[in-house]
PDB file of C-alpha atoms in Angstrom:
ATOM      1  CA  MET C   1       1.176 -29.530  16.048  1.00 95.00           C
ATOM      2  CA  LYS C   2      -2.475 -28.955  15.343  1.00 97.00           C
ATOM      3  CA  LEU C   3      -4.533 -26.347  17.148  1.00 97.00           C
ATOM      4  CA  THR C   4      -7.416 -28.352  18.597  1.00 97.00           C
ATOM      5  CA  ARG C   5     -10.858 -27.499  19.906  1.00 97.00           C
ATOM      6  CA  LYS C   6      -9.789 -28.432  23.425  1.00 96.00           C
ATOM      7  CA  MET C   7      -6.770 -26.110  23.283  1.00 97.00           C
ATOM      8  CA  VAL C   8      -8.838 -23.222  21.961  1.00 97.00           C
ATOM      9  CA  LEU C   9     -11.597 -23.504  24.561  1.00 97.00           C
ATOM     10  CA  SER C  10      -9.071 -23.889  27.373  1.00 96.00           C
ATOM     11  CA  ARG C  11      -6.988 -20.863  26.397  1.00 95.00           C
ATOM     12  CA  ALA C  12      -9.960 -18.662  25.533  1.00 96.00           C
ATOM     13  CA  LYS C  13     -11.927 -19.788  28.587  1.00 95.00           C
ATOM     14  CA  ALA C  14     -14.953 -20.349  26.363  1.00 95.00           C
ATOM     15  CA  SER C  15     -17.550 -23.079  26.024  1.00 95.00           C
ATOM     16  CA  GLU C  16     -18.116 -22.927  22.272  1.00 96.00           C
ATOM     17  CA  LEU C  17     -15.833 -22.150  19.341  1.00 97.00           C
ATOM     18  CA  HIS C  18     -18.250 -19.704  17.735  1.00 95.00           C
ATOM     19  CA  SER C  19     -18.111 -17.483  20.819  1.00 96.00           C
ATOM     20  CA  VAL C  20     -14.304 -17.144  20.942  1.00 97.00           C
ATOM     21  CA  ARG C  21     -13.249 -13.539  20.371  1.00 97.00           C
ATOM     22  CA  LYS C  22      -9.638 -13.502  21.629  1.00 97.00           C
ATOM     23  CA  LEU C  23      -7.029 -16.234  21.510  1.00 97.00           C
ATOM     24  CA  ASN C  24      -3.352 -16.249  22.504  1.00 97.00           C
ATOM     25  CA  CYS C  25      -1.250 -19.123  21.127  1.00 97.00           C
ATOM     26  CA  TRP C  26       2.174 -17.482  21.307  1.00 96.00           C
ATOM     27  CA  GLY C  27       5.017 -19.990  20.966  1.00 96.00           C
ATOM     28  CA  SER C  28       2.882 -23.146  20.856  1.00 95.00           C
ATOM     29  CA  ARG C  29       4.715 -24.993  18.034  1.00 96.00           C
ATOM     30  CA  LEU C  30       1.599 -24.854  15.875  1.00 98.00           C
ATOM     31  CA  THR C  31       1.609 -25.880  12.221  1.00 97.00           C
ATOM     32  CA  ASP C  32      -2.118 -26.395  11.627  1.00 98.00           C
ATOM     33  CA  ILE C  33      -4.637 -23.673  12.514  1.00 98.00           C
ATOM     34  CA  SER C  34      -7.477 -24.927  10.318  1.00 97.00           C
ATOM     35  CA  ILE C  35      -9.842 -24.847  13.306  1.00 98.00           C
ATOM     36  CA  CYS C  36      -9.907 -21.042  12.950  1.00 97.00           C
ATOM     37  CA  GLN C  37     -12.461 -21.628  10.215  1.00 96.00           C
ATOM     38  CA  GLU C  38     -14.873 -22.567  12.996  1.00 97.00           C
ATOM     39  CA  MET C  39     -14.394 -19.307  14.897  1.00 97.00           C
ATOM     40  CA  PRO C  40     -16.383 -16.647  13.002  1.00 96.00           C
ATOM     41  CA  SER C  41     -16.453 -14.271  15.994  1.00 97.00           C
ATOM     42  CA  LEU C  42     -12.671 -14.152  16.377  1.00 98.00           C
ATOM     43  CA  GLU C  43     -11.379 -10.587  16.744  1.00 98.00           C
ATOM     44  CA  VAL C  44      -7.811 -10.904  18.060  1.00 98.00           C
ATOM     45  CA  ILE C  45      -5.451 -13.860  17.655  1.00 98.00           C
ATOM     46  CA  THR C  46      -1.783 -14.198  18.585  1.00 98.00           C
ATOM     47  CA  LEU C  47       0.102 -16.858  16.620  1.00 98.00           C
ATOM     48  CA  SER C  48       3.635 -15.471  16.813  1.00 97.00           C
ATOM     49  CA  VAL C  49       6.627 -17.811  17.191  1.00 97.00           C
ATOM     50  CA  ASN C  50       4.978 -20.878  15.660  1.00 98.00           C
ATOM     51  CA  SER C  51       5.313 -22.761  12.359  1.00 97.00           C
ATOM     52  CA  VAL C  52       2.173 -21.605  10.553  1.00 98.00           C
ATOM     53  CA  SER C  53       2.598 -21.623   6.768  1.00 97.00           C
ATOM     54  CA  SER C  54      -0.877 -20.736   5.445  1.00 97.00           C
ATOM     55  CA  LEU C  55      -3.364 -17.968   6.199  1.00 98.00           C
ATOM     56  CA  GLU C  56      -6.259 -19.646   4.416  1.00 97.00           C
ATOM     57  CA  PRO C  57      -8.019 -20.591   7.694  1.00 97.00           C
ATOM     58  CA  MET C  58      -8.270 -16.884   8.553  1.00 97.00           C
ATOM     59  CA  SER C  59     -10.285 -15.996   5.448  1.00 97.00           C
ATOM     60  CA  GLY C  60     -13.613 -16.703   7.179  1.00 95.00           C
ATOM     61  CA  CYS C  61     -12.876 -14.696  10.332  1.00 97.00           C
ATOM     62  CA  ARG C  62     -14.873 -11.673   9.211  1.00 96.00           C
ATOM     63  CA  HIS C  63     -14.609  -9.911  12.569  1.00 98.00           C
ATOM     64  CA  LEU C  64     -10.833 -10.228  12.845  1.00 98.00           C
ATOM     65  CA  SER C  65      -9.202  -6.907  13.712  1.00 98.00           C
ATOM     66  CA  GLU C  66      -5.743  -7.907  15.003  1.00 98.00           C
ATOM     67  CA  LEU C  67      -3.525 -10.703  13.711  1.00 98.00           C
ATOM     68  CA  TYR C  68      -0.094 -11.412  15.214  1.00 98.00           C
ATOM     69  CA  LEU C  69       2.077 -13.737  13.103  1.00 98.00           C
ATOM     70  CA  ARG C  70       5.671 -12.745  13.823  1.00 97.00           C
ATOM     71  CA  ARG C  71       8.259 -15.462  13.264  1.00 97.00           C
ATOM     72  CA  ASN C  72       6.274 -18.159  11.474  1.00 98.00           C
ATOM     73  CA  ARG C  73       6.738 -19.889   8.118  1.00 97.00           C
ATOM     74  CA  ILE C  74       4.658 -17.767   5.768  1.00 98.00           C
ATOM     75  CA  SER C  75       6.733 -18.204   2.600  1.00 96.00           C
ATOM     76  CA  SER C  76       4.820 -16.032   0.138  1.00 96.00           C
ATOM     77  CA  LEU C  77       3.060 -12.685   0.298  1.00 97.00           C
ATOM     78  CA  ALA C  78       0.417 -14.318  -1.878  1.00 97.00           C
ATOM     79  CA  GLU C  79      -0.992 -15.588   1.434  1.00 98.00           C
ATOM     80  CA  LEU C  80      -2.280 -12.041   1.976  1.00 98.00           C
ATOM     81  CA  PHE C  81      -4.947 -12.930  -0.575  1.00 97.00           C
ATOM     82  CA  TYR C  82      -6.826 -14.648   2.256  1.00 98.00           C
ATOM     83  CA  LEU C  83      -6.881 -11.443   4.308  1.00 98.00           C
ATOM     84  CA  LYS C  84      -8.016  -9.013   1.617  1.00 97.00           C
ATOM     85  CA  ASP C  85     -11.725  -9.471   2.326  1.00 96.00           C
ATOM     86  CA  LEU C  86     -11.510  -9.047   6.099  1.00 98.00           C
ATOM     87  CA  PRO C  87     -13.248  -5.662   6.585  1.00 97.00           C
ATOM     88  CA  HIS C  88     -12.115  -5.010  10.169  1.00 98.00           C
ATOM     89  CA  LEU C  89      -8.437  -5.994  10.020  1.00 98.00           C
ATOM     90  CA  ARG C  90      -6.442  -3.043  11.370  1.00 98.00           C
ATOM     91  CA  VAL C  91      -3.327  -4.563  12.999  1.00 98.00           C
ATOM     92  CA  LEU C  92      -0.983  -7.087  11.367  1.00 98.00           C
ATOM     93  CA  TRP C  93       2.378  -8.267  12.701  1.00 98.00           C
ATOM     94  CA  LEU C  94       4.111 -10.329  10.005  1.00 98.00           C
ATOM     95  CA  ALA C  95       7.808  -9.545  10.527  1.00 97.00           C
ATOM     96  CA  GLU C  96      10.420 -12.338  10.550  1.00 97.00           C
ATOM     97  CA  ASN C  97       8.568 -14.546   8.095  1.00 97.00           C
ATOM     98  CA  PRO C  98      10.247 -15.786   4.888  1.00 97.00           C
ATOM     99  CA  CYS C  99       7.721 -13.790   2.837  1.00 97.00           C
ATOM    100  CA  CYS C 100       9.283 -10.522   4.043  1.00 96.00           C
ATOM    101  CA  GLY C 101      12.103 -11.166   1.570  1.00 94.00           C
ATOM    102  CA  PRO C 102      15.315  -9.190   1.019  1.00 95.00           C
ATOM    103  CA  SER C 103      13.599  -5.834   0.424  1.00 96.00           C
ATOM    104  CA  PRO C 104      11.858  -4.412   3.514  1.00 96.00           C
ATOM    105  CA  HIS C 105      10.494  -1.513   1.460  1.00 96.00           C
ATOM    106  CA  LEU C 106       8.887  -3.672  -1.241  1.00 97.00           C
ATOM    107  CA  TYR C 107       7.485  -5.965   1.454  1.00 98.00           C
ATOM    108  CA  ARG C 108       5.824  -3.109   3.336  1.00 98.00           C
ATOM    109  CA  MET C 109       4.524  -1.422   0.185  1.00 98.00           C
ATOM    110  CA  THR C 110       3.048  -4.709  -1.073  1.00 98.00           C
ATOM    111  CA  VAL C 111       1.299  -5.452   2.207  1.00 98.00           C
ATOM    112  CA  LEU C 112      -0.191  -1.948   2.365  1.00 98.00           C
ATOM    113  CA  ARG C 113      -1.294  -1.989  -1.257  1.00 97.00           C
ATOM    114  CA  ASN C 114      -3.277  -5.146  -0.656  1.00 98.00           C
ATOM    115  CA  LEU C 115      -4.457  -4.317   2.864  1.00 98.00           C
ATOM    116  CA  PRO C 116      -5.039  -0.532   2.742  1.00 97.00           C
ATOM    117  CA  ARG C 117      -7.284  -0.627   5.832  1.00 97.00           C
ATOM    118  CA  LEU C 118      -4.337  -1.445   8.093  1.00 98.00           C
ATOM    119  CA  GLN C 119      -3.532   1.134  10.739  1.00 97.00           C
ATOM    120  CA  LYS C 120      -0.451  -0.659  12.080  1.00 98.00           C
ATOM    121  CA  LEU C 121       1.951  -3.070  10.377  1.00 98.00           C
ATOM    122  CA  ASP C 122       4.750  -4.774  12.339  1.00 97.00           C
ATOM    123  CA  ASN C 123       4.213  -2.460  15.302  1.00 95.00           C
ATOM    124  CA  GLN C 124       4.675   0.615  13.103  1.00 97.00           C
ATOM    125  CA  ALA C 125       1.803   3.003  12.396  1.00 97.00           C
ATOM    126  CA  VAL C 126       0.685   3.276   8.788  1.00 97.00           C
ATOM    127  CA  THR C 127       0.763   6.792   7.344  1.00 97.00           C
ATOM    128  CA  GLU C 128      -1.298   8.391   4.574  1.00 96.00           C
ATOM    129  CA  GLU C 129       1.899   8.959   2.599  1.00 96.00           C
ATOM    130  CA  GLU C 130       2.757   5.268   2.770  1.00 97.00           C
ATOM    131  CA  LEU C 131      -0.659   4.253   1.475  1.00 96.00           C
ATOM    132  CA  THR C 132      -0.287   6.580  -1.492  1.00 96.00           C
ATOM    133  CA  ARG C 133       3.221   5.314  -2.227  1.00 97.00           C
ATOM    134  CA  ALA C 134       2.041   1.714  -1.877  1.00 97.00           C
ATOM    135  CA  LEU C 135      -0.228   2.208  -4.878  1.00 95.00           C
ATOM    136  CA  MET C 136       2.808   3.184  -6.903  1.00 94.00           C
ATOM    137  CA  GLU C 137       5.497   0.913  -5.464  1.00 96.00           C
ATOM    138  CA  GLY C 138       3.733  -2.173  -4.092  1.00 96.00           C
ATOM    139  CA  ASP C 139       2.747  -5.321  -5.967  1.00 96.00           C
ATOM    140  CA  GLU C 140      -0.892  -6.323  -6.262  1.00 96.00           C
ATOM    141  CA  ILE C 141      -1.916  -9.817  -5.212  1.00 96.00           C
ATOM    142  CA  THR C 142      -4.736 -11.049  -7.420  1.00 94.00           C
ATOM    143  CA  ALA C 143      -4.804 -14.795  -6.781  1.00 93.00           C
ATOM    144  CA  ALA C 144      -4.466 -17.314  -3.978  1.00 92.00           C
ATOM    145  CA  PRO C 145      -1.032 -18.956  -3.636  1.00 91.00           C
ATOM    146  CA  SER C 146      -0.325 -22.143  -5.478  1.00 82.00           C
ATOM    147  CA  LYS C 147      -0.254 -25.184  -3.210  1.00 71.00           C
ATOM    148  CA  GLY C 148       2.198 -27.059  -5.418  1.00 55.00           C
ATOM    149  CA  GLY C 149       5.668 -27.226  -3.942  1.00 40.00           C
ATOM    150  CA  ALA C 150       4.566 -25.662  -0.685  1.00 38.00           C
ATOM    151  CA  GLY C 151       6.938 -26.099   2.170  1.00 35.00           C
ATOM    152  CA  ASN C 152      10.229 -26.187   0.239  1.00 33.00           C
ATOM    153  CA  GLY C 153      10.605 -22.423   0.512  1.00 34.00           C
ATOM    154  CA  ARG C 154      11.863 -22.189  -3.085  1.00 33.00           C
ATOM    155  CA  SER C 155       8.721 -22.095  -5.195  1.00 38.00           C
ATOM    156  CA  PRO C 156       8.263 -18.897  -7.215  1.00 40.00           C
ATOM    157  CA  PRO C 157       5.881 -16.228  -5.898  1.00 44.00           C
ATOM    158  CA  SER C 158       2.292 -16.985  -6.880  1.00 41.00           C
ATOM    159  CA  TYR C 159       1.047 -13.423  -6.661  1.00 46.00           C
ATOM    160  CA  THR C 160       0.664 -11.265  -9.747  1.00 40.00           C
ATOM    161  CA  LEU C 161       3.003  -8.300 -10.075  1.00 39.00           C
ATOM    162  CA  CYS C 162       0.873  -5.290 -10.954  1.00 38.00           C
ATOM    163  CA  SER C 163       2.871  -2.149 -10.304  1.00 37.00           C
ATOM    164  CA  VAL C 164       1.079   1.083 -11.161  1.00 36.00           C
ATOM    165  CA  GLY C 165       3.639   1.886 -13.839  1.00 34.00           C
ATOM    166  CA  SER C 166       2.918  -1.370 -15.709  1.00 32.00           C
ATOM    167  CA  SER C 167       0.179  -1.972 -18.196  1.00 29.00           C
ATOM    168  CA  THR C 168      -1.459  -4.744 -16.150  1.00 31.00           C
ATOM    169  CA  ALA C 169      -2.453  -2.684 -13.597  1.00 31.00           C
ATOM    170  CA  THR C 170       9.676  -1.983   6.571  1.00 32.00           C
ATOM    171  CA  SER C 171       9.964  -4.767   8.492  1.00 34.00           C
ATOM    172  CA  GLN C 172      11.111  -3.852  12.008  1.00 38.00           C
ATOM    173  CA  GLY C 173      13.966  -6.364  12.393  1.00 35.00           C
ATOM    174  CA  LEU C 174      14.195  -8.734  15.331  1.00 37.00           C
ATOM    175  CA  LEU C 175      11.574  -7.988  17.975  1.00 43.00           C
ATOM    176  CA  SER C 176      11.946  -9.187  21.518  1.00 41.00           C
ATOM    177  CA  TYR C 177       9.447 -11.319  23.398  1.00 46.00           C
ATOM    178  CA  THR C 178       8.912  -8.586  25.978  1.00 43.00           C
ATOM    179  CA  GLU C 179       8.253  -5.910  23.351  1.00 52.00           C
ATOM    180  CA  GLU C 180       5.690  -7.944  21.492  1.00 57.00           C
ATOM    181  CA  GLU C 181       3.892  -9.181  24.574  1.00 53.00           C
ATOM    182  CA  ALA C 182       3.544  -5.593  25.814  1.00 56.00           C
ATOM    183  CA  GLU C 183       2.045  -4.599  22.472  1.00 56.00           C
ATOM    184  CA  ILE C 184      -0.365  -7.533  22.470  1.00 59.00           C
ATOM    185  CA  GLN C 185      -1.539  -6.896  26.008  1.00 53.00           C
ATOM    186  CA  GLY C 186      -2.275  -3.291  25.103  1.00 54.00           C
ATOM    187  CA  GLN C 187      -4.203  -4.315  22.005  1.00 51.00           C
ATOM    188  CA  LEU C 188      -6.208  -7.049  23.701  1.00 52.00           C
ATOM    189  CA  SER C 189      -7.927  -4.700  26.135  1.00 45.00           C
ATOM    190  CA  LEU C 190     -11.281  -3.496  24.853  1.00 40.00           C
ATOM    191  CA  LYS C 191     -11.831   0.229  24.635  1.00 40.00           C
ATOM    192  CA  THR C 192     -14.498   1.618  26.986  1.00 36.00           C
ATOM    193  CA  PRO C 193     -17.346   3.148  24.968  1.00 38.00           C
ATOM    194  CA  ALA C 194     -18.555   6.677  25.548  1.00 39.00           C
ATOM    195  CA  VAL C 195     -21.150   7.080  28.295  1.00 37.00           C
ATOM    196  CA  ASP C 196     -23.948   7.944  25.918  1.00 39.00           C
ATOM    197  CA  GLY C 197     -23.017   5.118  23.565  1.00 43.00           C
ATOM    198  CA  SER C 198     -21.973   7.483  20.778  1.00 40.00           C
ATOM    199  CA  PRO C 199     -18.422   7.861  19.405  1.00 45.00           C
ATOM    200  CA  SER C 200     -16.199  10.498  20.978  1.00 43.00           C
ATOM    201  CA  PHE C 201     -14.928  13.462  18.938  1.00 44.00           C
ATOM    202  CA  SER C 202     -11.581  11.740  18.434  1.00 47.00           C
ATOM    203  CA  GLN C 203     -13.344   8.541  17.311  1.00 48.00           C
ATOM    204  CA  ARG C 204     -15.480  10.452  14.838  1.00 49.00           C
ATOM    205  CA  ASP C 205     -12.399  12.223  13.474  1.00 53.00           C
ATOM    206  CA  ALA C 206     -10.644   8.888  13.059  1.00 50.00           C
ATOM    207  CA  LEU C 207     -13.629   7.380  11.267  1.00 49.00           C
ATOM    208  CA  ARG C 208     -13.863  10.398   8.965  1.00 54.00           C
ATOM    209  CA  SER C 209     -10.146  10.250   8.216  1.00 57.00           C
ATOM    210  CA  HIS C 210     -10.352   6.518   7.474  1.00 54.00           C
ATOM    211  CA  LYS C 211     -13.298   7.066   5.124  1.00 52.00           C
ATOM    212  CA  ASP C 212     -11.436   9.823   3.274  1.00 63.00           C
ATOM    213  CA  ARG C 213      -8.396   7.568   2.970  1.00 62.00           C
ATOM    214  CA  ASN C 214     -10.457   4.768   1.454  1.00 60.00           C
ATOM    215  CA  ILE C 215     -12.045   7.147  -1.061  1.00 68.00           C
ATOM    216  CA  LEU C 216      -8.636   8.503  -2.099  1.00 69.00           C
ATOM    217  CA  THR C 217      -7.245   4.987  -2.465  1.00 66.00           C
ATOM    218  CA  ALA C 218     -10.191   3.942  -4.638  1.00 64.00           C
ATOM    219  CA  ILE C 219      -9.827   7.008  -6.867  1.00 76.00           C
ATOM    220  CA  LEU C 220      -6.100   6.457  -7.382  1.00 72.00           C
ATOM    221  CA  LEU C 221      -6.711   2.828  -8.297  1.00 66.00           C
ATOM    222  CA  LEU C 222      -9.412   3.730 -10.800  1.00 69.00           C
ATOM    223  CA  LEU C 223      -7.183   6.331 -12.466  1.00 70.00           C
ATOM    224  CA  GLN C 224      -4.887   3.518 -13.549  1.00 65.00           C
ATOM    225  CA  GLU C 225      -7.633   2.141 -15.817  1.00 64.00           C
ATOM    226  CA  LEU C 226      -8.249   5.376 -17.745  1.00 70.00           C
ATOM    227  CA  ASP C 227      -6.796   6.308 -21.113  1.00 72.00           C
ATOM    228  CA  ALA C 228      -5.592   9.800 -22.086  1.00 75.00           C
ATOM    229  CA  GLU C 229      -9.096  10.990 -22.934  1.00 68.00           C
ATOM    230  CA  GLY C 230     -10.483   9.772 -19.650  1.00 72.00           C
ATOM    231  CA  LEU C 231      -7.688  11.406 -17.668  1.00 77.00           C
ATOM    232  CA  GLU C 232      -8.305  14.721 -19.438  1.00 71.00           C
ATOM    233  CA  THR C 233     -11.973  14.527 -18.443  1.00 77.00           C
ATOM    234  CA  VAL C 234     -10.979  13.905 -14.828  1.00 79.00           C
ATOM    235  CA  GLN C 235      -8.557  16.820 -14.945  1.00 79.00           C
ATOM    236  CA  GLN C 236     -11.254  19.189 -16.221  1.00 72.00           C
ATOM    237  CA  THR C 237     -13.706  18.011 -13.560  1.00 78.00           C
ATOM    238  CA  VAL C 238     -11.154  18.458 -10.784  1.00 79.00           C
ATOM    239  CA  SER C 239     -10.235  21.935 -12.034  1.00 75.00           C
ATOM    240  CA  GLY C 240     -13.897  22.941 -12.044  1.00 72.00           C
ATOM    241  CA  ARG C 241     -14.402  21.560  -8.560  1.00 73.00           C
ATOM    242  CA  LEU C 242     -11.358  23.433  -7.216  1.00 75.00           C
ATOM    243  CA  GLN C 243     -12.545  26.692  -8.764  1.00 71.00           C
ATOM    244  CA  ALA C 244     -15.971  26.256  -7.175  1.00 70.00           C
ATOM    245  CA  LEU C 245     -14.406  25.633  -3.761  1.00 70.00           C
ATOM    246  CA  HIS C 246     -12.221  28.718  -4.086  1.00 71.00           C
ATOM    247  CA  ARG C 247     -15.263  30.844  -4.922  1.00 70.00           C
ATOM    248  CA  GLN C 248     -16.946  29.649  -1.721  1.00 68.00           C
ATOM    249  CA  GLN C 249     -14.165  31.058   0.453  1.00 63.00           C
ATOM    250  CA  PRO C 250     -15.057  34.184   2.470  1.00 58.00           C
ATOM    251  CA  GLN C 251     -14.261  37.449   0.741  1.00 51.00           C
ATOM    252  CA  GLU C 252     -12.006  38.546   3.584  1.00 44.00           C
ATOM    253  CA  ASP C 253      -9.650  35.671   2.770  1.00 50.00           C
ATOM    254  CA  VAL C 254      -9.174  37.150  -0.687  1.00 47.00           C
ATOM    255  CA  GLU C 255      -8.561  40.622   0.681  1.00 48.00           C
TER     256      GLU C 255
END
């Protein structure tokens, strides 16, 4: 079944597609969501328990922050290629899709390596440790999935394997309807801004932590491209920086 303009406007209670911010299509037997390309303001969409096989229509939803896709027909993790350039995506629910494969660990590490901005994957919070491990243990997706043979579920993965150790560079199990709907309802409600319009202390701390995490991730990725000489230069710079920081500590700490 194709998601139509009429269905979208009816469910979102909107008059125009470009104004739709939230859409719930849980269990609607959908196979075609191409109309999402016409919803640039979309922030939250629930597509769980459908038959969606491609994430390409989501690539233009630049404001998307939460995407619920549990129990669909996403056959390859290469589909994550279409989500890599979504700057605000923080919540992804992808469990119970064929792309999760036989190894829950490799699946989770691969998703986090390619979508390091995520704060929650399959209803499980993402940790700093996981993001660091994902750089080492996940596979990097560098190209869009091949369309040839799509739908038979047996075509080889179209993403490029780029583990950190090479030269080229947990799913939650079955989730009940009630559990997921409770999660979605909690996520759909907009947070009330601070009275003065500025972020709260906890919001500022979260933003700072997220920025630090992105910097660390970028540094670790760049280290993979350096040769022995370059790594030695980095080591010397880091040692000098650490020594300078230690010298800035109050004298009483030394005593």
